[in-house]
PDB file of C-alpha atoms and ligand atoms in Angstrom:
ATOM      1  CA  UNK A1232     113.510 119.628 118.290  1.00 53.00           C
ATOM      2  CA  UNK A1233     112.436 115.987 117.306  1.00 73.00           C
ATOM      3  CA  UNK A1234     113.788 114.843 120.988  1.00 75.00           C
ATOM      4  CA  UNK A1235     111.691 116.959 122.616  1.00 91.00           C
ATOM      5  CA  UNK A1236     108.294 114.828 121.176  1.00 98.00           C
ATOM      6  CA  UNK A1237     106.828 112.905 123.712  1.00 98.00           C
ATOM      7  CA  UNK A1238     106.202 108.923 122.857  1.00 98.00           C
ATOM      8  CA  UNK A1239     103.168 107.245 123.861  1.00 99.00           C
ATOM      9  CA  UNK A1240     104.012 103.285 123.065  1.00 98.00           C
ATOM     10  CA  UNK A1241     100.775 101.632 122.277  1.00 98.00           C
ATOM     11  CA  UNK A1242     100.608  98.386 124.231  1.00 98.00           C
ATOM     12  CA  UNK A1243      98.272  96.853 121.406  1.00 98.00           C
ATOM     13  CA  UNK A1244     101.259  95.832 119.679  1.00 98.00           C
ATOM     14  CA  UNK A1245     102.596  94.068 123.044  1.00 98.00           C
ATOM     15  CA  UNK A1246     102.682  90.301 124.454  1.00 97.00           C
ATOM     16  CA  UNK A1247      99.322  90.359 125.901  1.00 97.00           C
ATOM     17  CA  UNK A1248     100.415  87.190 127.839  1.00 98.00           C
ATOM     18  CA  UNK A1249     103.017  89.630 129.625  1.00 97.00           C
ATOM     19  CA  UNK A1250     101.285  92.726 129.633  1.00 98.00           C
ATOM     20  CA  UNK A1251     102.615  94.202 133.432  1.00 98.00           C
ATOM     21  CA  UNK A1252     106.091  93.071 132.164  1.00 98.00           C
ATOM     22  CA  UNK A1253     105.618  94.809 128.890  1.00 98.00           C
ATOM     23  CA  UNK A1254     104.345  97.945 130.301  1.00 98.00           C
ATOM     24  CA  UNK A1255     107.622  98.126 132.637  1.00 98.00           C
ATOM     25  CA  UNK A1256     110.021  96.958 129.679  1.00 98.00           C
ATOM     26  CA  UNK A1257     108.557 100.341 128.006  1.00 98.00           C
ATOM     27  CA  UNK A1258     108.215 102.386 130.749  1.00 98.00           C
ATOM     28  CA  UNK A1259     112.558 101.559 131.320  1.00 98.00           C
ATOM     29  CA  UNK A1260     113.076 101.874 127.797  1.00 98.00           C
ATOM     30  CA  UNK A1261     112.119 106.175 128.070  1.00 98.00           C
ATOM     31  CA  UNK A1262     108.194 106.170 127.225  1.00 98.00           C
ATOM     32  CA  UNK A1263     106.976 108.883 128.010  1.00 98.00           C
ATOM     33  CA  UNK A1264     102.864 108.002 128.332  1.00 99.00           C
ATOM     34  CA  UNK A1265     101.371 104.659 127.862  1.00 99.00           C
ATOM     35  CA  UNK A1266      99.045 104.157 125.229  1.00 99.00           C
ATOM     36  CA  UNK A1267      96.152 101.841 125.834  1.00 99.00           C
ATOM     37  CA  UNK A1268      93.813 101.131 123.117  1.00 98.00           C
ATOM     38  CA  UNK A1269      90.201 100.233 124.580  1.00 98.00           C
ATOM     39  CA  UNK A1270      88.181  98.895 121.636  1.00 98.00           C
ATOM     40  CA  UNK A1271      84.619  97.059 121.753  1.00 98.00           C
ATOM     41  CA  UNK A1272      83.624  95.322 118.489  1.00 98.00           C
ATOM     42  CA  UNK A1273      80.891  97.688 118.248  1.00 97.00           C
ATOM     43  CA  UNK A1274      82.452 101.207 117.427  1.00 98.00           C
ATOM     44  CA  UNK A1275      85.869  99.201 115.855  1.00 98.00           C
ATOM     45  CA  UNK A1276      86.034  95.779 114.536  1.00 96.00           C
ATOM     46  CA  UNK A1277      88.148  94.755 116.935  1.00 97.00           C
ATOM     47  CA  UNK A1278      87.899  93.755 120.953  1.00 98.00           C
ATOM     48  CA  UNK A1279      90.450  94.456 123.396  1.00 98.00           C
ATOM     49  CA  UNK A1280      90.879  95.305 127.254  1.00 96.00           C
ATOM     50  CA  UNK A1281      89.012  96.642 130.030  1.00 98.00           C
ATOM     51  CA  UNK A1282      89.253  98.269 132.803  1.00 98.00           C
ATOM     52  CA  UNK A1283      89.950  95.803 135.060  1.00 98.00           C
ATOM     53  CA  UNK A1284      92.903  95.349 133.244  1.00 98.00           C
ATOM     54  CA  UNK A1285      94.390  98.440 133.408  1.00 98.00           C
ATOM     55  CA  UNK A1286      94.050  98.677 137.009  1.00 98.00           C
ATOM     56  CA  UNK A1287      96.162  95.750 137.256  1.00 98.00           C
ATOM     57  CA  UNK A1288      99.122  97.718 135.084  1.00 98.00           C
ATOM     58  CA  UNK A1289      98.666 100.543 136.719  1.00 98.00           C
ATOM     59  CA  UNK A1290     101.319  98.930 139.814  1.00 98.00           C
ATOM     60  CA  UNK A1291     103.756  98.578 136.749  1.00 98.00           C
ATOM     61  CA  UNK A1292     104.565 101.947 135.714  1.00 98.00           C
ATOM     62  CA  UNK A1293     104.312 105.684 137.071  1.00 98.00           C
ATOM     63  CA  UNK A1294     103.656 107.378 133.618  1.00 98.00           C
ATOM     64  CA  UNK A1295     101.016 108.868 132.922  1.00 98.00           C
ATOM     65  CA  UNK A1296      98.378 106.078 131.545  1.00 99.00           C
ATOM     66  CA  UNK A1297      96.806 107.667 128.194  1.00 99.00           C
ATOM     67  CA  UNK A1298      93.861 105.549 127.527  1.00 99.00           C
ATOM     68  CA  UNK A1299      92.316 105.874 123.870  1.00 99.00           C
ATOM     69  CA  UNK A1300      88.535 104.840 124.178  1.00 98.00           C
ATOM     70  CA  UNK A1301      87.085 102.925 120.770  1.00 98.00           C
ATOM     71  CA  UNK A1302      84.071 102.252 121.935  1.00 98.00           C
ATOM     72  CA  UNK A1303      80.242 103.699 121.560  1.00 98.00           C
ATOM     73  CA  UNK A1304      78.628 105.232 123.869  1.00 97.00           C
ATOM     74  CA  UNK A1305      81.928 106.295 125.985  1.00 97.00           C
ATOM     75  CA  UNK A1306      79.735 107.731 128.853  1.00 97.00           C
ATOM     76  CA  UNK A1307      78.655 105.170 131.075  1.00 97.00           C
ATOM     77  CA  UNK A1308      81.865 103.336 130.957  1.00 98.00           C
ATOM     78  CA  UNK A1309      84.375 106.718 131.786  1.00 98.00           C
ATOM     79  CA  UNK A1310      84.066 106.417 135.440  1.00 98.00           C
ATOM     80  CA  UNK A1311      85.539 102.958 135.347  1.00 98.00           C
ATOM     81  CA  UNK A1312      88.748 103.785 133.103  1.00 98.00           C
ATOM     82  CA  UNK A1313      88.970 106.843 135.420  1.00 98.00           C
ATOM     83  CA  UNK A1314      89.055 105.106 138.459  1.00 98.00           C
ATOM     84  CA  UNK A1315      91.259 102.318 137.275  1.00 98.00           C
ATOM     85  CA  UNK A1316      93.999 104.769 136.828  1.00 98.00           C
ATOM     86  CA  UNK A1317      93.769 106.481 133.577  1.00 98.00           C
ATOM     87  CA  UNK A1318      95.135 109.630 133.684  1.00 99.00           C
ATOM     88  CA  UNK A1319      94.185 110.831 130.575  1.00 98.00           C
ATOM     89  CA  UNK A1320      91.086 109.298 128.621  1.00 99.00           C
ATOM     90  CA  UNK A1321      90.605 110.425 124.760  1.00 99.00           C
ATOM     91  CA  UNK A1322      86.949 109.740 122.842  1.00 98.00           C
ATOM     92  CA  UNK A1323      85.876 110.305 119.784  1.00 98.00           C
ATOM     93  CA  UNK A1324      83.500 112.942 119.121  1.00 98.00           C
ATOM     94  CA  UNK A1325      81.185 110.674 116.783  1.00 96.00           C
ATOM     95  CA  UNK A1326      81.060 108.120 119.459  1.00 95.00           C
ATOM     96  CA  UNK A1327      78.531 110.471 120.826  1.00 87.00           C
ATOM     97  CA  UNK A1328      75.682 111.435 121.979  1.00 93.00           C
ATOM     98  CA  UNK A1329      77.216 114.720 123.617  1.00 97.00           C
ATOM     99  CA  UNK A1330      80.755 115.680 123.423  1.00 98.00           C
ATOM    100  CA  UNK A1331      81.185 118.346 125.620  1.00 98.00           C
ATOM    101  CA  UNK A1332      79.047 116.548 128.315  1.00 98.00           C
ATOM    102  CA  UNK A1333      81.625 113.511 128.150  1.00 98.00           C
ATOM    103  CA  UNK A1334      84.448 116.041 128.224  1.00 98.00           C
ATOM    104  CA  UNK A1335      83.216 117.853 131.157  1.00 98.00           C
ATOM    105  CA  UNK A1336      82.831 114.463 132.852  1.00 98.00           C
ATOM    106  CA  UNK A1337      86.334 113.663 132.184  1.00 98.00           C
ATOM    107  CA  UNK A1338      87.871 116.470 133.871  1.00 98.00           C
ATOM    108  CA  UNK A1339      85.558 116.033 136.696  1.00 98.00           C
ATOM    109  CA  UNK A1340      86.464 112.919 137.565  1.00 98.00           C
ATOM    110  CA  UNK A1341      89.701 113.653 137.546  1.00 98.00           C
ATOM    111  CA  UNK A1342      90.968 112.988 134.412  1.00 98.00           C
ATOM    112  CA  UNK A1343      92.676 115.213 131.302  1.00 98.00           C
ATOM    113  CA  UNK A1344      90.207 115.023 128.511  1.00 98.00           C
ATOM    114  CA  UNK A1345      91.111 114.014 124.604  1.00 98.00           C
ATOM    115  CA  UNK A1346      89.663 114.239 121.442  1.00 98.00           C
ATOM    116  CA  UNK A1347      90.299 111.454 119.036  1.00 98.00           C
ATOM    117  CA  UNK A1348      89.811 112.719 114.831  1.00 98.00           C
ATOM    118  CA  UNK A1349      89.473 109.860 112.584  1.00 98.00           C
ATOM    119  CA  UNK A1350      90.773 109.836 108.740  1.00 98.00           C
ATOM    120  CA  UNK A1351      87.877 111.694 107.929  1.00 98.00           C
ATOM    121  CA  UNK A1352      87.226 113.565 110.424  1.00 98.00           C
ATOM    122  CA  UNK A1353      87.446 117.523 110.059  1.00 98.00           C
ATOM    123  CA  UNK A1354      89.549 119.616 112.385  1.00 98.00           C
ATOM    124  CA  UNK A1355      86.853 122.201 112.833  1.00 98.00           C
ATOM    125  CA  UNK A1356      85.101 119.531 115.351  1.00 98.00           C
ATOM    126  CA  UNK A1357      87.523 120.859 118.537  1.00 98.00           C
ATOM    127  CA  UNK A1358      86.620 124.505 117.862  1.00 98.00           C
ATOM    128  CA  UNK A1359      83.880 124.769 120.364  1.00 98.00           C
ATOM    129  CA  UNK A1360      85.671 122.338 122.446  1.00 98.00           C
ATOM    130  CA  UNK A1361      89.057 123.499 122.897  1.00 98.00           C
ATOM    131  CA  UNK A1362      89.179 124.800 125.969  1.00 98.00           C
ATOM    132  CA  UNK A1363      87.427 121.572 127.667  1.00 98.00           C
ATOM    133  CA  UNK A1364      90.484 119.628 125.986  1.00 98.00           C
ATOM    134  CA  UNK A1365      93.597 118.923 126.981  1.00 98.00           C
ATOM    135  CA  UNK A1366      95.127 116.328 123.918  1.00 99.00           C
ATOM    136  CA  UNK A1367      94.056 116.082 120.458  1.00 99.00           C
ATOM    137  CA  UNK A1368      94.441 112.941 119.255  1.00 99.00           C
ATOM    138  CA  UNK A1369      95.072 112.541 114.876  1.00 99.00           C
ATOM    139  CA  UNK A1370      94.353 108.706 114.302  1.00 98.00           C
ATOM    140  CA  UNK A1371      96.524 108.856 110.908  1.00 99.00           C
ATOM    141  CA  UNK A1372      95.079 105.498 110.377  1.00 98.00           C
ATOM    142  CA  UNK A1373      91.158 103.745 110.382  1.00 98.00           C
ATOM    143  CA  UNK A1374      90.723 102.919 114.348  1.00 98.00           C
ATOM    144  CA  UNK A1375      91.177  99.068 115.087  1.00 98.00           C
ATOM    145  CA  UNK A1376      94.064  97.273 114.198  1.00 97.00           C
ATOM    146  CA  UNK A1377      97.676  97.950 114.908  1.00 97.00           C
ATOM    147  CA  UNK A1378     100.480  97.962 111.950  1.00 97.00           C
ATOM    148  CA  UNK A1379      98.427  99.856 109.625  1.00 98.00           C
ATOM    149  CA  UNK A1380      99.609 102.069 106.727  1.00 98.00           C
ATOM    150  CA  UNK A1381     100.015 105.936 107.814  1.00 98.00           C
ATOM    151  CA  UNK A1382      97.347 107.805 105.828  1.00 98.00           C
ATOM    152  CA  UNK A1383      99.400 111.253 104.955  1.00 98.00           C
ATOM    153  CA  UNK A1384      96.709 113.632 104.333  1.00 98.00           C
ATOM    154  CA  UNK A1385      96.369 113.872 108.126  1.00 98.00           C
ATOM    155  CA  UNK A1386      99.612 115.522 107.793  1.00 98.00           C
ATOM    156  CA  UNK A1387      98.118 118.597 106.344  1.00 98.00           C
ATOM    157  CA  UNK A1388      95.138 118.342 109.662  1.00 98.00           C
ATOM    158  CA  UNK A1389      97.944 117.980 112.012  1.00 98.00           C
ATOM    159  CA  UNK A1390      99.261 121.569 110.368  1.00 98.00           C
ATOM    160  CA  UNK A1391      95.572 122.847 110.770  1.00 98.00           C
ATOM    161  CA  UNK A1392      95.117 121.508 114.351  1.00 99.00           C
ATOM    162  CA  UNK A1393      98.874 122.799 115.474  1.00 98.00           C
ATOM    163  CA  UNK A1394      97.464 126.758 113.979  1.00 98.00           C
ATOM    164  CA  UNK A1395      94.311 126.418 116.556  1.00 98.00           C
ATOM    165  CA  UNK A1396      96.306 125.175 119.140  1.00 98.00           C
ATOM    166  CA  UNK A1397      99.027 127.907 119.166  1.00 98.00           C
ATOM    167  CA  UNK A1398      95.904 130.325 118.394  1.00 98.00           C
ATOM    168  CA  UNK A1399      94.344 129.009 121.051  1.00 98.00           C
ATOM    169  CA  UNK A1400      97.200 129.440 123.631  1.00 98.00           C
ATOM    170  CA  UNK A1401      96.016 126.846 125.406  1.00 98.00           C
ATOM    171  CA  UNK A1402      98.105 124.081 126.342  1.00 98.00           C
ATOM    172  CA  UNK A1403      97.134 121.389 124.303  1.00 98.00           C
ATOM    173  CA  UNK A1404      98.819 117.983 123.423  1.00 98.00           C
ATOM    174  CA  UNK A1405      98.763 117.223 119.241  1.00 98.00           C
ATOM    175  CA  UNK A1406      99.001 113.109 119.214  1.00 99.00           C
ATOM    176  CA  UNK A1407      99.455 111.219 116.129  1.00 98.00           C
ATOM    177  CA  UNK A1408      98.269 107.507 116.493  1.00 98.00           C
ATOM    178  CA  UNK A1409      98.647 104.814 113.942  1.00 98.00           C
ATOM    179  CA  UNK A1410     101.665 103.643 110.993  1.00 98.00           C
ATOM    180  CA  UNK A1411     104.442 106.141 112.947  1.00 98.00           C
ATOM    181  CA  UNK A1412     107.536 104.998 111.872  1.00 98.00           C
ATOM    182  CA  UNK A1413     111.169 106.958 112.523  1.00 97.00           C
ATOM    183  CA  UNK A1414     110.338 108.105 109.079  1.00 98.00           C
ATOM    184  CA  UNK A1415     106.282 109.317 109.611  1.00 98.00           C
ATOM    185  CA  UNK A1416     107.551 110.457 112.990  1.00 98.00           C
ATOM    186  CA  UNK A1417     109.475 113.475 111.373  1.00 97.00           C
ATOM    187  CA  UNK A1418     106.750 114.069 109.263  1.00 98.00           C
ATOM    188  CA  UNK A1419     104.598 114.497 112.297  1.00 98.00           C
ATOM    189  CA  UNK A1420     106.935 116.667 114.141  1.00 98.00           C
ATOM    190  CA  UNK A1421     107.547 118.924 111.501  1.00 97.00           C
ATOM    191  CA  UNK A1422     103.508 119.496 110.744  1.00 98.00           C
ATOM    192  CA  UNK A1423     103.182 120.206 114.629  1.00 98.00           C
ATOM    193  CA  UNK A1424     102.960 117.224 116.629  1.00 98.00           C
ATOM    194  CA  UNK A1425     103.980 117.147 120.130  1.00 98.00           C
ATOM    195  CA  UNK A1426     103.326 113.643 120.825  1.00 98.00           C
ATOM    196  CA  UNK A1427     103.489 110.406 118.728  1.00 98.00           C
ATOM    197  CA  UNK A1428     101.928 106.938 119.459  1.00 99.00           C
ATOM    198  CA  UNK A1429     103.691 103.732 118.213  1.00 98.00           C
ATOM    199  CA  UNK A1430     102.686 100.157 118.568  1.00 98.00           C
ATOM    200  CA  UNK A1431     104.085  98.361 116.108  1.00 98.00           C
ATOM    201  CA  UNK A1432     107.695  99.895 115.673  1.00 98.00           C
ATOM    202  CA  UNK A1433     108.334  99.909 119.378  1.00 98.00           C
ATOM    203  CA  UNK A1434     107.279  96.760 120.072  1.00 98.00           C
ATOM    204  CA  UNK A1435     109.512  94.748 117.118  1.00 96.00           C
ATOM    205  CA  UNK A1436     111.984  92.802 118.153  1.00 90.00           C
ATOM    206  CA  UNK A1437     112.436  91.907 122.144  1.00 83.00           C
ATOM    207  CA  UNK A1438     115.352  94.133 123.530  1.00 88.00           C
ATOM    208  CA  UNK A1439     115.239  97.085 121.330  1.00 96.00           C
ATOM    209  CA  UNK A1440     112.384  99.128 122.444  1.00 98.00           C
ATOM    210  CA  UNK A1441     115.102 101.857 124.098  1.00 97.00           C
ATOM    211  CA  UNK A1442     116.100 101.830 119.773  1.00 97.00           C
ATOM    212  CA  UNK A1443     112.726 101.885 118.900  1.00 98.00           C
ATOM    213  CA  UNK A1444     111.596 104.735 121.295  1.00 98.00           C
ATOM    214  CA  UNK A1445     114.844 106.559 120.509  1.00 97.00           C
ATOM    215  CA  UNK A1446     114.644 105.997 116.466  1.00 97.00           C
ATOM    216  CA  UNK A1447     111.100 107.930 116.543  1.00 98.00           C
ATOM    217  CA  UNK A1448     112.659 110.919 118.303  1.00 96.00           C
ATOM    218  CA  UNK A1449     115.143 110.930 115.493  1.00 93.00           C
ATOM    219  CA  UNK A1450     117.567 109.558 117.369  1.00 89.00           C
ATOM    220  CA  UNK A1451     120.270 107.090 115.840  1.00 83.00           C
ATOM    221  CA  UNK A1452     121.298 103.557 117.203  1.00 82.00           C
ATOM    222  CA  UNK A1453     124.702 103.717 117.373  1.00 84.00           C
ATOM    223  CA  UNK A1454     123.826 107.253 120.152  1.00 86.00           C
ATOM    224  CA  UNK A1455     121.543 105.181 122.374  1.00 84.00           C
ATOM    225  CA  UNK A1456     122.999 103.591 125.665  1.00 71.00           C
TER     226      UNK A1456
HETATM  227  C1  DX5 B1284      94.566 101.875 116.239  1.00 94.03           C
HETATM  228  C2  DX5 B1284      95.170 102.265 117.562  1.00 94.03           C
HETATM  229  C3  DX5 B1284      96.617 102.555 117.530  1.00 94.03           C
HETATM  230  C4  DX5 B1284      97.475 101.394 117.085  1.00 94.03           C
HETATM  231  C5  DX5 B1284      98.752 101.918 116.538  1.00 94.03           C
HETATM  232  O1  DX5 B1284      93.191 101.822 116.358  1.00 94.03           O
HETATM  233  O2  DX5 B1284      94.528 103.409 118.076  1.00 94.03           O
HETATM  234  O3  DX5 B1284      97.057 103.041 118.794  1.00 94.03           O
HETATM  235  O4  DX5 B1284      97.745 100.497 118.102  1.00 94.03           O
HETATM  236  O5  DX5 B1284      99.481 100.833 116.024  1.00 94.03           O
HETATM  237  P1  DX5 B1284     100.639 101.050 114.953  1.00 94.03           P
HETATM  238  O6  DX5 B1284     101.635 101.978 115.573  1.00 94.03           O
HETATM  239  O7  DX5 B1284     101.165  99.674 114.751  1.00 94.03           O
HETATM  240  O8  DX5 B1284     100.006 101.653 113.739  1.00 94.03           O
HETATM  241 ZN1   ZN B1285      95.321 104.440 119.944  1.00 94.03          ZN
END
C-alpha cells in the first residue's frame, strides 16, 4: 500500500528566509517526519544549518524531526543536534572513525539512530549494526545538493536492505533520499521502502505541497482535499 509510506519532506528545498513557516506549511500539508539536511563543506560540497537552527523549528511542528548528518567526524557534534530536538539523527558510516560507538551514543542520548548508504556504498555495512539501528537511510543520489537525478541501481540495494530487514525482524525504517518523484516513489515502494524523502517535488510551487505530499503516496490531485 503506497499510502501507507511515510514522507519525510526535506526542508533543503525550502525558503530558507521562512524556514519556521515552511516547516508548519509541511507539517499541515500531512508530512509525516521532517527531513533536515546538516551538511559542512567538508564531508559534502555544500554548507547548510546548525543546530541552533533547528532548535528554533523545533516550536513549529510536533513531528518527529529526522535530521540527516553530512558532516565528518559526526561525534562531537551529536549531542548538540540531540539536544536541539532531533528525534532521530542518521550518519554515515564512512564519516567515521567508529560506527557503532556513534550509534550507541545516539540512542543514549536519546535519540533513534540511522544509517545513511551512499551510491556506492554496499548494503553489507548494517549487518553488524542492525540491531543498534533504527532507519536505514538509501541516498539514491551523491550527498549535497537537492534536485538531483535518482540513481536507479539503489533500487536493487533497497531490495537487498528490505530482505535483512524483514530477516532481521527488527523494526527498522528503509528511507530513500534524493530525485523521488511520484514516479521514483513507486519504484521505491515496490523494492521495499517504507519511507521516502523529497525536497524538491514537495517544495515546487507555493500551495501545493498537500499535492505534492499526496502525489508521492500515489495519490491523485483531483482525490486530495
Ligand atoms: C541530498 C539530501 C537530500 C536532498 C533531496 O544530499 O540528503 O535530502 O535534499 O533533494 P531532492 O528531493 O530534491 O533530490
Ligand atoms: Zn537528506
Amino acid at each position: 500500500m503506497t499510502e501507507n509510506v511515510l514522507i519525510s519532506p526535506s526542508i533543503l528545498s525550502a525558503d530558507f528566509a521562512c524556514l519556521g513557516a515552511e516547516v508548519a506549511a509541511i507539517d499541515q500539508a500531512g508530512a509525516d517526519m521532517i527531513h533536515i539536511d546538516v551538511m559542512d563543506g567538508h564531508y559534502v560540497p555544500n554548507l547548510t544549518i546548525g543546530p541552533a537552527v533547528v532548535k528554533a523549528l523545533k516550536p513549529h511542528s510536533k513531528k518527529p524531526f529526522d535530521v540527516h548528518l553530512m558532516i565528518s567526524p559526526a561525534d562531537p557534534l551529536i549531542e548538540a543536534f540531540a539536544n536541539a530536538g532531533s528525534d532521530l539523527i542518521t550518519v554515515h558510516p564512512d564519516a567515521g572513525p567508529h560506527l557503532h560507538r556513534t550509534l550507541q551514543s545516539l540512542r543514549n542520548l536519546g535519540c533513534k539512530a540511522g544509517i545513511a548508504l551512499n551510491p556506492a556504498t554496499h548494503a553489507d555495512v548494517i549487518d553488524y549494526v542492525i540491531d543498534d539501528i533504527d532507519l536505514i537511510l538509501v541516498m539514491s543520489v551523491n550527498p549535497g545538493f537537492g534536485g538531483q537525478s535518482f540513481i536507479t541501481s539503489q533500487l536493487r540495494k533497497i531490495e537487498t536492505l528490505r530482505r535483512k530487514i524483514d530477516n532481521s525482524g527488527n523494526d527498522i525504517i528503509l528511507e530513500v533520499d534524493g530525485g523521488v518523484n511520484p514516479i521514483t516513489a513507486r519504484d521505491c515502494i515496490l523494492a521495499g521502502a517504507s519511507a521516502l524523502v523529497a525536497g524538491s517535488a514537495v517544495f515546487k510551487g507555493a500551495g501545493t505541497y498537500q499535492q505534492n505530499i499526496s502525489a508521492l503516496r500515489g495519490i491523485p490531485a483531483s482525490q486530495v482535499a
